[in-house]
Tab-separated table of C-alpha atoms in Angstrom:
chain	number	residue	atom	x	y	z
A	3	UNK	CA	-28.801	-9.914	-4.962
A	4	UNK	CA	-29.013	-6.195	-4.978
A	5	UNK	CA	-26.100	-4.103	-5.607
A	6	UNK	CA	-25.274	-1.297	-3.047
A	7	UNK	CA	-23.342	1.888	-3.775
A	8	UNK	CA	-21.196	3.281	-0.882
A	9	UNK	CA	-18.632	5.987	-0.911
A	10	UNK	CA	-15.299	5.740	0.895
A	11	UNK	CA	-12.694	8.544	1.601
A	12	UNK	CA	-9.199	7.331	2.654
A	13	UNK	CA	-5.661	8.860	2.908
A	14	UNK	CA	-3.316	7.790	0.326
A	15	UNK	CA	0.719	7.896	0.549
A	16	UNK	CA	1.650	9.042	-3.114
A	17	UNK	CA	5.260	9.190	-4.254
A	18	UNK	CA	6.986	12.617	-5.190
A	19	UNK	CA	6.258	12.086	-8.733
A	20	UNK	CA	2.586	11.182	-8.260
A	21	UNK	CA	2.333	14.377	-5.706
A	22	UNK	CA	3.505	16.573	-8.491
A	23	UNK	CA	0.894	15.075	-10.957
A	24	UNK	CA	-1.827	15.528	-8.184
A	25	UNK	CA	-0.919	19.065	-7.843
A	26	UNK	CA	-0.893	19.667	-11.403
A	27	UNK	CA	-4.306	18.131	-12.021
A	28	UNK	CA	-5.855	19.937	-9.170
A	29	UNK	CA	-4.163	23.393	-10.197
A	30	UNK	CA	-5.496	23.004	-13.795
A	31	UNK	CA	-9.101	21.915	-12.520
A	32	UNK	CA	-9.151	25.086	-10.165
A	33	UNK	CA	-7.990	27.379	-12.819
A	34	UNK	CA	-10.459	25.939	-15.450
A	35	UNK	CA	-13.347	26.245	-13.057
A	36	UNK	CA	-12.501	29.819	-12.039
A	37	UNK	CA	-12.112	30.786	-15.732
A	38	UNK	CA	-15.732	29.273	-16.467
A	39	UNK	CA	-17.112	31.247	-13.656
A	40	UNK	CA	-15.431	34.399	-14.781
A	41	UNK	CA	-16.276	33.999	-18.396
A	42	UNK	CA	-19.945	33.212	-17.525
A	43	UNK	CA	-20.060	36.454	-15.408
A	44	UNK	CA	-18.684	38.402	-18.045
A	45	UNK	CA	-20.992	37.133	-20.774
A	46	UNK	CA	-24.010	37.496	-18.549
A	47	UNK	CA	-23.211	41.191	-17.740
A	48	UNK	CA	-22.629	41.799	-21.669
A	49	UNK	CA	-25.450	39.884	-23.308
A	50	UNK	CA	-27.709	38.503	-20.409
A	51	UNK	CA	-27.236	34.792	-21.262
A	52	UNK	CA	-25.815	31.860	-19.581
A	53	UNK	CA	-23.061	29.766	-21.542
A	54	UNK	CA	-23.577	25.955	-20.601
A	55	UNK	CA	-20.507	23.802	-19.623
A	56	UNK	CA	-20.600	21.847	-22.636
A	57	UNK	CA	-20.513	24.861	-25.014
A	58	UNK	CA	-17.654	26.517	-22.778
A	59	UNK	CA	-15.741	23.252	-23.017
A	60	UNK	CA	-16.005	23.337	-26.739
A	61	UNK	CA	-14.985	27.084	-26.982
A	62	UNK	CA	-12.010	26.427	-24.505
A	63	UNK	CA	-10.441	23.689	-26.395
A	64	UNK	CA	-11.297	24.785	-29.980
A	65	UNK	CA	-10.807	28.368	-29.956
A	66	UNK	CA	-9.272	29.858	-26.676
A	67	UNK	CA	-6.368	27.320	-26.023
A	68	UNK	CA	-5.230	27.461	-29.918
A	69	UNK	CA	-5.171	31.153	-29.944
A	70	UNK	CA	-3.297	31.455	-26.620
A	71	UNK	CA	-0.077	29.600	-26.657
A	72	UNK	CA	0.534	30.548	-23.076
A	73	UNK	CA	-2.408	28.504	-22.056
A	74	UNK	CA	-1.104	25.130	-23.566
A	75	UNK	CA	-0.317	23.890	-20.077
A	76	UNK	CA	-4.071	23.165	-19.673
A	77	UNK	CA	-3.642	20.279	-21.888
A	78	UNK	CA	-1.054	18.595	-19.908
A	79	UNK	CA	-3.636	16.984	-17.742
A	80	UNK	CA	-6.634	14.731	-18.590
A	81	UNK	CA	-9.160	16.439	-20.698
A	82	UNK	CA	-11.955	14.427	-18.817
A	83	UNK	CA	-10.624	15.986	-15.634
A	84	UNK	CA	-10.715	19.605	-16.950
A	85	UNK	CA	-14.117	18.773	-18.254
A	86	UNK	CA	-15.483	17.660	-15.024
A	87	UNK	CA	-14.219	20.878	-13.346
A	88	UNK	CA	-16.321	22.762	-15.921
A	89	UNK	CA	-19.334	20.682	-15.307
A	90	UNK	CA	-19.214	21.293	-11.690
A	91	UNK	CA	-19.264	24.947	-12.424
A	92	UNK	CA	-22.414	24.283	-14.606
A	93	UNK	CA	-24.050	22.590	-11.739
A	94	UNK	CA	-23.161	25.506	-9.571
A	95	UNK	CA	-24.628	28.002	-11.942
A	96	UNK	CA	-27.700	25.875	-12.109
A	97	UNK	CA	-28.307	25.490	-8.565
A	98	UNK	CA	-28.001	29.324	-8.328
A	99	UNK	CA	-30.816	29.858	-10.940
A	100	UNK	CA	-32.839	27.368	-9.075
A	101	UNK	CA	-32.316	29.530	-5.872
A	102	UNK	CA	-31.096	26.516	-4.158
A	103	UNK	CA	-27.582	28.011	-3.517
A	104	UNK	CA	-25.800	31.316	-3.644
A	105	UNK	CA	-23.814	32.803	-6.448
A	106	UNK	CA	-20.774	30.400	-7.489
A	107	UNK	CA	-17.706	31.502	-5.898
A	108	UNK	CA	-14.055	31.192	-7.028
A	109	UNK	CA	-11.988	28.474	-5.794
A	110	UNK	CA	-8.970	30.017	-3.742
A	111	UNK	CA	-5.424	28.286	-4.103
A	112	UNK	CA	-4.854	28.617	-0.425
A	113	UNK	CA	-7.950	27.081	0.459
A	114	UNK	CA	-7.202	23.836	-1.565
A	115	UNK	CA	-10.822	22.664	-1.563
A	116	UNK	CA	-10.810	21.550	-5.230
A	117	UNK	CA	-10.813	17.912	-5.826
A	118	UNK	CA	-9.266	16.454	-9.054
A	119	UNK	CA	-11.330	13.958	-11.159
A	120	UNK	CA	-9.203	11.062	-12.496
A	121	UNK	CA	-11.454	9.239	-15.025
A	122	UNK	CA	-11.299	5.604	-15.750
A	123	UNK	CA	-9.793	4.924	-19.186
A	124	UNK	CA	-9.447	1.340	-19.299
A	125	UNK	CA	-10.694	-1.636	-17.118
A	126	UNK	CA	-7.572	-1.769	-14.931
A	127	UNK	CA	-8.027	1.717	-13.710
A	128	UNK	CA	-9.217	2.063	-10.247
A	129	UNK	CA	-8.379	-1.386	-9.408
A	130	UNK	CA	-8.488	-2.161	-5.607
A	131	UNK	CA	-6.330	-4.116	-3.515
A	132	UNK	CA	-5.750	-4.593	0.104
A	133	UNK	CA	-3.034	-1.809	0.516
A	134	UNK	CA	-3.205	0.101	-2.721
A	135	UNK	CA	-5.378	1.419	-5.605
A	136	UNK	CA	-4.646	2.020	-9.301
A	137	UNK	CA	-5.442	5.540	-10.013
A	138	UNK	CA	-5.724	6.677	-13.819
A	139	UNK	CA	-2.643	8.507	-14.903
A	140	UNK	CA	-1.118	7.926	-11.378
A	141	UNK	CA	-0.531	4.175	-11.369
A	142	UNK	CA	-0.540	2.188	-8.166
A	143	UNK	CA	-0.777	4.560	-5.088
A	144	UNK	CA	-0.311	2.938	-1.441
A	145	UNK	CA	-3.269	3.327	0.856
A	146	UNK	CA	-2.489	4.307	4.660
A	147	UNK	CA	-5.098	2.058	5.944
A	148	UNK	CA	-5.385	-1.530	4.914
A	149	UNK	CA	-8.406	-3.508	4.252
A	150	UNK	CA	-10.832	-0.540	4.746
A	151	UNK	CA	-12.378	-0.783	1.380
A	152	UNK	CA	-13.548	-4.219	0.064
A	153	UNK	CA	-11.193	-5.555	-2.499
A	154	UNK	CA	-14.143	-6.992	-4.646
A	155	UNK	CA	-15.940	-3.867	-5.079
A	156	UNK	CA	-16.291	-2.141	-8.336
A	157	UNK	CA	-15.267	1.549	-8.338
A	158	UNK	CA	-17.611	3.737	-10.331
A	159	UNK	CA	-15.776	7.016	-10.034
A	160	UNK	CA	-12.957	8.560	-8.014
A	161	UNK	CA	-11.349	11.936	-7.161
A	162	UNK	CA	-8.218	12.982	-5.367
A	163	UNK	CA	-7.994	16.067	-3.029
A	164	UNK	CA	-5.300	17.481	-0.882
A	165	UNK	CA	-5.262	19.237	2.672
A	166	UNK	CA	-2.584	20.611	4.720
A	167	UNK	CA	0.037	18.410	3.014
A	168	UNK	CA	-2.139	15.170	2.994
A	169	UNK	CA	-3.566	13.465	0.128
A	170	UNK	CA	-6.946	11.643	0.031
A	171	UNK	CA	-8.963	9.539	-2.508
A	172	UNK	CA	-12.655	9.585	-2.597
A	173	UNK	CA	-14.198	6.778	-4.592
A	174	UNK	CA	-17.857	5.483	-5.121
A	175	UNK	CA	-17.838	1.681	-5.290
A	176	UNK	CA	-20.568	-0.851	-6.185
A	177	UNK	CA	-21.089	-3.687	-3.486
A	178	UNK	CA	-23.103	-6.612	-3.183
A	179	UNK	CA	-26.229	-5.872	-0.725
A	180	UNK	CA	-25.547	-7.977	2.159
A	181	UNK	CA	-28.793	-8.820	3.881
A	182	UNK	CA	-28.869	-7.945	7.430
A	183	UNK	CA	-30.905	-9.758	10.228
A	184	UNK	CA	-33.646	-8.119	12.411
A	185	UNK	CA	-32.423	-10.038	15.560
A	186	UNK	CA	-33.205	-8.409	18.756
A	187	UNK	CA	-29.583	-9.033	19.907
A	188	UNK	CA	-27.624	-5.725	19.754
A	189	UNK	CA	-25.480	-3.540	22.077
A	190	UNK	CA	-25.040	-0.100	23.129
A	191	UNK	CA	-21.235	0.470	23.116
A	192	UNK	CA	-19.311	2.725	24.824
A	193	UNK	CA	-17.378	4.199	27.706
A	194	UNK	CA	-17.185	7.037	30.386
A	195	UNK	CA	-16.353	9.582	27.921
A	196	UNK	CA	-19.132	9.120	25.478
A	197	UNK	CA	-21.958	8.162	27.921
A	198	UNK	CA	-22.784	4.840	26.245
A	199	UNK	CA	-23.491	1.658	27.797
A	200	UNK	CA	-23.448	-2.126	27.375
A	201	UNK	CA	-26.933	-3.626	27.435
A	202	UNK	CA	-29.175	-5.858	25.457
A	203	UNK	CA	-31.415	-4.213	22.932
A	204	UNK	CA	-35.371	-4.537	23.574
A	205	UNK	CA	-35.963	-3.769	19.917
A	206	UNK	CA	-38.378	-0.759	20.566
A	207	UNK	CA	-38.299	2.308	18.793
A	208	UNK	CA	-36.011	5.132	19.544
A	209	UNK	CA	-36.355	8.867	19.503
A	210	UNK	CA	-33.495	11.244	19.399
A	211	UNK	CA	-33.236	14.836	20.164
A	212	UNK	CA	-30.265	16.843	18.814
A	213	UNK	CA	-29.061	19.935	20.624
A	214	UNK	CA	-26.049	22.032	21.610
A	215	UNK	CA	-25.858	21.345	25.434
A	216	UNK	CA	-25.553	17.777	24.596
A	217	UNK	CA	-25.054	16.353	21.091
A	218	UNK	CA	-27.941	13.847	21.114
A	219	UNK	CA	-30.427	12.580	23.935
A	220	UNK	CA	-32.168	9.325	23.322
A	221	UNK	CA	-35.571	8.213	24.681
A	222	UNK	CA	-34.022	5.352	26.572
A	223	UNK	CA	-32.066	7.979	28.568
A	224	UNK	CA	-28.611	7.665	26.892
A	225	UNK	CA	-26.931	10.910	26.213
A	226	UNK	CA	-24.059	11.822	24.045
A	227	UNK	CA	-22.033	14.614	25.379
A	228	UNK	CA	-21.006	17.634	23.080
A	229	UNK	CA	-17.604	16.917	21.835
A	230	UNK	CA	-16.894	20.622	21.290
A	231	UNK	CA	-16.877	21.230	25.160
A	232	UNK	CA	-14.179	18.502	25.713
A	233	UNK	CA	-10.636	20.015	26.849
A	234	UNK	CA	-9.030	18.563	23.755
A	235	UNK	CA	-11.119	20.444	21.326
A	236	UNK	CA	-11.009	23.647	23.301
A	237	UNK	CA	-7.034	23.241	23.351
A	238	UNK	CA	-6.953	22.778	19.442
A	239	UNK	CA	-9.498	25.540	18.799
A	240	UNK	CA	-7.284	27.861	21.228
A	241	UNK	CA	-4.219	26.839	19.517
A	242	UNK	CA	-6.002	27.622	16.072
A	243	UNK	CA	-6.773	30.934	16.784
A	244	UNK	CA	-3.083	31.834	17.700
A	245	UNK	CA	-1.973	30.211	14.353
A	246	UNK	CA	-4.864	32.203	12.409
A	247	UNK	CA	-3.376	35.411	14.133
A	248	UNK	CA	-0.019	34.592	12.868
A	249	UNK	CA	-1.391	34.226	9.434
A	250	UNK	CA	-3.265	37.500	9.391
A	251	UNK	CA	0.165	39.479	10.698
A	252	UNK	CA	2.027	37.732	8.003
A	253	UNK	CA	-0.450	39.067	5.272
A	254	UNK	CA	-0.384	42.479	6.658
A	255	UNK	CA	3.577	42.223	6.702
A	256	UNK	CA	3.219	41.366	2.992
A	257	UNK	CA	1.131	44.335	2.138
A	258	UNK	CA	3.576	46.687	3.704
A	259	UNK	CA	6.418	45.288	1.723
A	260	UNK	CA	4.786	45.482	-1.303
A	261	UNK	CA	3.965	49.176	-0.686
A	262	UNK	CA	7.792	49.918	-0.070
A	263	UNK	CA	8.759	47.859	-3.408
A	264	UNK	CA	8.588	50.265	-6.548
A	265	UNK	CA	8.975	47.415	-9.102
A	266	UNK	CA	7.703	43.809	-8.495
A	267	UNK	CA	6.256	42.227	-5.540
A	268	UNK	CA	7.621	40.875	-2.354
A	269	UNK	CA	7.883	37.176	-1.841
A	270	UNK	CA	5.304	35.353	0.159
A	271	UNK	CA	8.110	33.648	2.425
A	272	UNK	CA	6.489	31.608	4.934
A	273	UNK	CA	2.882	32.364	4.296
A	274	UNK	CA	2.194	28.977	2.703
A	275	UNK	CA	3.757	27.201	5.783
A	276	UNK	CA	1.431	29.129	7.866
A	277	UNK	CA	-1.476	28.223	5.730
A	278	UNK	CA	-0.533	24.628	6.165
A	279	UNK	CA	-0.508	24.875	9.733
A	280	UNK	CA	-3.820	26.459	9.948
A	281	UNK	CA	-5.258	23.796	7.610
A	282	UNK	CA	-3.821	20.936	9.675
A	283	UNK	CA	-5.617	21.975	12.942
A	284	UNK	CA	-9.010	22.444	10.885
A	285	UNK	CA	-8.443	19.173	9.493
A	286	UNK	CA	-7.736	17.675	13.165
A	287	UNK	CA	-10.849	19.276	14.365
A	288	UNK	CA	-12.926	17.870	11.640
A	289	UNK	CA	-11.506	14.523	11.987
A	290	UNK	CA	-12.245	14.584	15.738
A	291	UNK	CA	-15.841	15.455	15.002
A	292	UNK	CA	-16.308	13.275	12.346
A	293	UNK	CA	-15.080	10.224	14.421
A	294	UNK	CA	-17.275	10.986	17.162
A	295	UNK	CA	-20.387	11.243	14.943
A	296	UNK	CA	-19.210	7.609	13.343
A	297	UNK	CA	-19.014	6.335	16.964
A	298	UNK	CA	-22.343	7.833	17.940
A	299	UNK	CA	-23.973	6.559	14.755
A	300	UNK	CA	-22.669	3.016	15.401
A	301	UNK	CA	-23.678	3.056	18.889
A	302	UNK	CA	-27.337	3.904	18.176
A	303	UNK	CA	-27.657	1.391	15.230
A	304	UNK	CA	-26.062	-1.472	17.461
A	305	UNK	CA	-29.201	-1.221	19.674
A	306	UNK	CA	-31.287	-2.643	16.640
A	307	UNK	CA	-34.402	-0.372	17.366
A	308	UNK	CA	-37.381	-1.247	15.212
A	309	UNK	CA	-37.444	2.613	14.032
A	310	UNK	CA	-35.391	5.813	14.746
A	311	UNK	CA	-37.406	9.156	14.856
A	312	UNK	CA	-35.461	12.311	14.492
A	313	UNK	CA	-36.552	15.940	13.833
A	314	UNK	CA	-36.289	17.780	10.427
A	315	UNK	CA	-33.982	20.417	11.630
A	316	UNK	CA	-33.689	23.597	9.368
A	317	UNK	CA	-30.119	24.098	10.163
A	318	UNK	CA	-29.726	26.968	7.525
A	319	UNK	CA	-32.397	29.015	9.253
A	320	UNK	CA	-31.020	28.144	12.917
A	321	UNK	CA	-27.432	29.468	11.343
A	322	UNK	CA	-28.883	32.855	11.236
A	323	UNK	CA	-28.825	33.235	14.830
A	324	UNK	CA	-25.498	34.859	15.375
A	325	UNK	CA	-25.283	33.714	19.047
A	326	UNK	CA	-25.826	30.034	18.085
A	327	UNK	CA	-24.214	29.731	14.550
A	328	UNK	CA	-20.840	28.633	15.502
A	329	UNK	CA	-21.921	26.203	18.180
A	330	UNK	CA	-24.481	24.552	15.678
A	331	UNK	CA	-21.875	24.413	12.748
A	332	UNK	CA	-19.550	22.723	14.897
A	333	UNK	CA	-22.084	20.079	15.751
A	334	UNK	CA	-22.284	18.925	12.156
A	335	UNK	CA	-25.986	17.759	12.500
A	336	UNK	CA	-26.342	17.331	8.814
A	337	UNK	CA	-23.271	14.868	8.526
A	338	UNK	CA	-24.997	12.968	11.523
A	339	UNK	CA	-28.373	12.828	9.696
A	340	UNK	CA	-26.777	11.604	6.418
A	341	UNK	CA	-24.725	8.968	8.063
A	342	UNK	CA	-27.577	7.887	10.346
A	343	UNK	CA	-29.923	7.394	7.101
A	344	UNK	CA	-27.125	5.381	5.492
A	345	UNK	CA	-26.621	2.874	8.391
A	346	UNK	CA	-30.536	2.729	8.999
A	347	UNK	CA	-30.910	1.592	5.127
A	348	UNK	CA	-28.119	-0.786	5.593
A	349	UNK	CA	-29.449	-2.351	8.617
A	350	UNK	CA	-33.164	-2.349	7.601
A	351	UNK	CA	-33.993	0.237	10.297
A	352	UNK	CA	-36.992	2.418	9.689
A	353	UNK	CA	-35.907	6.408	10.013
A	354	UNK	CA	-38.787	8.559	10.553
A	355	UNK	CA	-38.471	12.229	10.139
A	356	UNK	CA	-40.802	14.481	12.151
A	357	UNK	CA	-41.788	18.043	10.780
A	358	UNK	CA	-39.627	20.648	12.143
A	359	UNK	CA	-42.417	22.673	13.625
A	360	UNK	CA	-43.522	19.683	15.917
A	361	UNK	CA	-43.360	20.957	19.363
A	362	UNK	CA	-41.398	17.965	20.779
A	363	UNK	CA	-39.725	20.320	23.620
A	364	UNK	CA	-42.888	21.854	24.638
A	365	UNK	CA	-45.162	18.925	24.805
A	366	UNK	CA	-45.636	16.885	27.830
A	367	UNK	CA	-44.417	13.349	27.207
A	368	UNK	CA	-46.969	12.215	29.913
A	369	UNK	CA	-50.197	13.999	29.460
A	370	UNK	CA	-49.743	15.728	25.972
A	371	UNK	CA	-50.142	19.301	27.573
A	372	UNK	CA	-48.475	21.849	25.406
A	373	UNK	CA	-46.322	24.452	27.514
A	374	UNK	CA	-46.103	27.337	25.049
A	375	UNK	CA	-43.926	29.720	27.629
A	376	UNK	CA	-41.056	27.268	27.722
A	377	UNK	CA	-37.873	29.014	27.224
A	378	UNK	CA	-34.679	27.798	25.878
A	379	UNK	CA	-33.065	28.476	29.396
A	380	UNK	CA	-35.577	26.128	31.029
A	381	UNK	CA	-33.484	22.964	31.113
A	382	UNK	CA	-36.039	21.102	33.360
A	383	UNK	CA	-39.543	20.444	32.022
A	384	UNK	CA	-42.224	20.996	34.812
A	385	UNK	CA	-45.832	20.032	33.900
A	386	UNK	CA	-49.095	20.514	36.146
A	387	UNK	CA	-49.738	16.657	35.738
A	388	UNK	CA	-46.691	16.395	38.141
A	389	UNK	CA	-43.984	15.132	35.562
A	390	UNK	CA	-40.600	16.720	36.117
A	391	UNK	CA	-38.041	15.538	33.482
A	392	UNK	CA	-35.059	16.970	31.510
A	393	UNK	CA	-36.330	18.783	28.599
A	394	UNK	CA	-34.233	17.022	26.062
A	395	UNK	CA	-35.280	13.611	27.398
A	396	UNK	CA	-38.777	14.855	27.159
A	397	UNK	CA	-38.343	15.915	23.647
A	398	UNK	CA	-36.750	12.484	22.642
A	399	UNK	CA	-39.805	10.663	24.100
A	400	UNK	CA	-42.262	12.671	22.247
A	401	UNK	CA	-40.395	12.203	18.979
A	402	UNK	CA	-40.359	8.540	19.540
A	403	UNK	CA	-44.321	8.642	20.005
A	404	UNK	CA	-44.773	10.817	17.356
A	405	UNK	CA	-47.704	9.674	15.023
A	406	UNK	CA	-46.909	12.105	12.072
A	407	UNK	CA	-43.788	11.744	10.126
A	408	UNK	CA	-42.327	10.868	6.797
A	409	UNK	CA	-39.957	7.813	5.994
A	410	UNK	CA	-36.462	8.844	4.983
């Protein structure tokens, strides 16, 4: 039987001692990553060459730390964790040279977006039980959600991260591949909030058009609303703006106090507390959107279509439009596509990707005529053949019937 690799992210409940160790490892990993970026930048400006992660790791351990006693604290955490941070920087530089991404950025402490890598040192490390996980150097740590990760899974690697005073473990596990049935029995789940219905699947193909007005419109007529237009999300976003303004005022106040002090610097006082409040709201918004994407994908997959067709959206290009960039970013189309691909693979459903230049919205799903003068403001598609249909539904039907595509 084939083995399937799957990633999980779950919140953990570490003890105070374990929290200290996590903070220490994350802090050292962030410092080493930033040091590698700065060192490489300096070397490149002087000698026009790139220092690989392996060479920097050797120099750091054999020359820099022995000659700088004040940096001995780097050795207080796992050497594999620091090496992984360096190799992450190495990958960032290589992506930059390939022009796949921009120049590597320094990791800021206030953003707390650095993950700490906890390497497997022996067979008992990364052992999974229903309610806890054994993390290297930390020992047994309780999980906040029981039974989410299969206990018979083999963990290949794992990292620990912290956001807004909450701790998470991300692991890659190897599971036995469960064979799925291609039965015609399926359901479309949902309620009045999501626009999902309960019905029997017809096992036909399904076209999905992603957008801003509606998150997704399926060729069978089911619509998934834009979660960002709900009162709950708008209320949190409004509160987030208030907390961000408070944080900005605290930073401005800190600058003024520092100017008035001749020696030393003013304390940061409650800035870190305010940063945590902002992070908490960001995390809450992210959780709402991710949860909605999970439910949407679940509802689509449960219909058991013979295939699913989506458009290969150039999100990076669309993001250049300053009027739409924020709305598109909050929709998290890439996350939806990634999770849909994963679930289609698990359920033996063919996922078709249509070229981004395919005129799905401008083509009449009835006669095939292309309406070149169709505007974004035209929400109803009207064709000379007599077809009057919602433009997003028309696009999803065209995607379903598309003849040219690639298999994801």
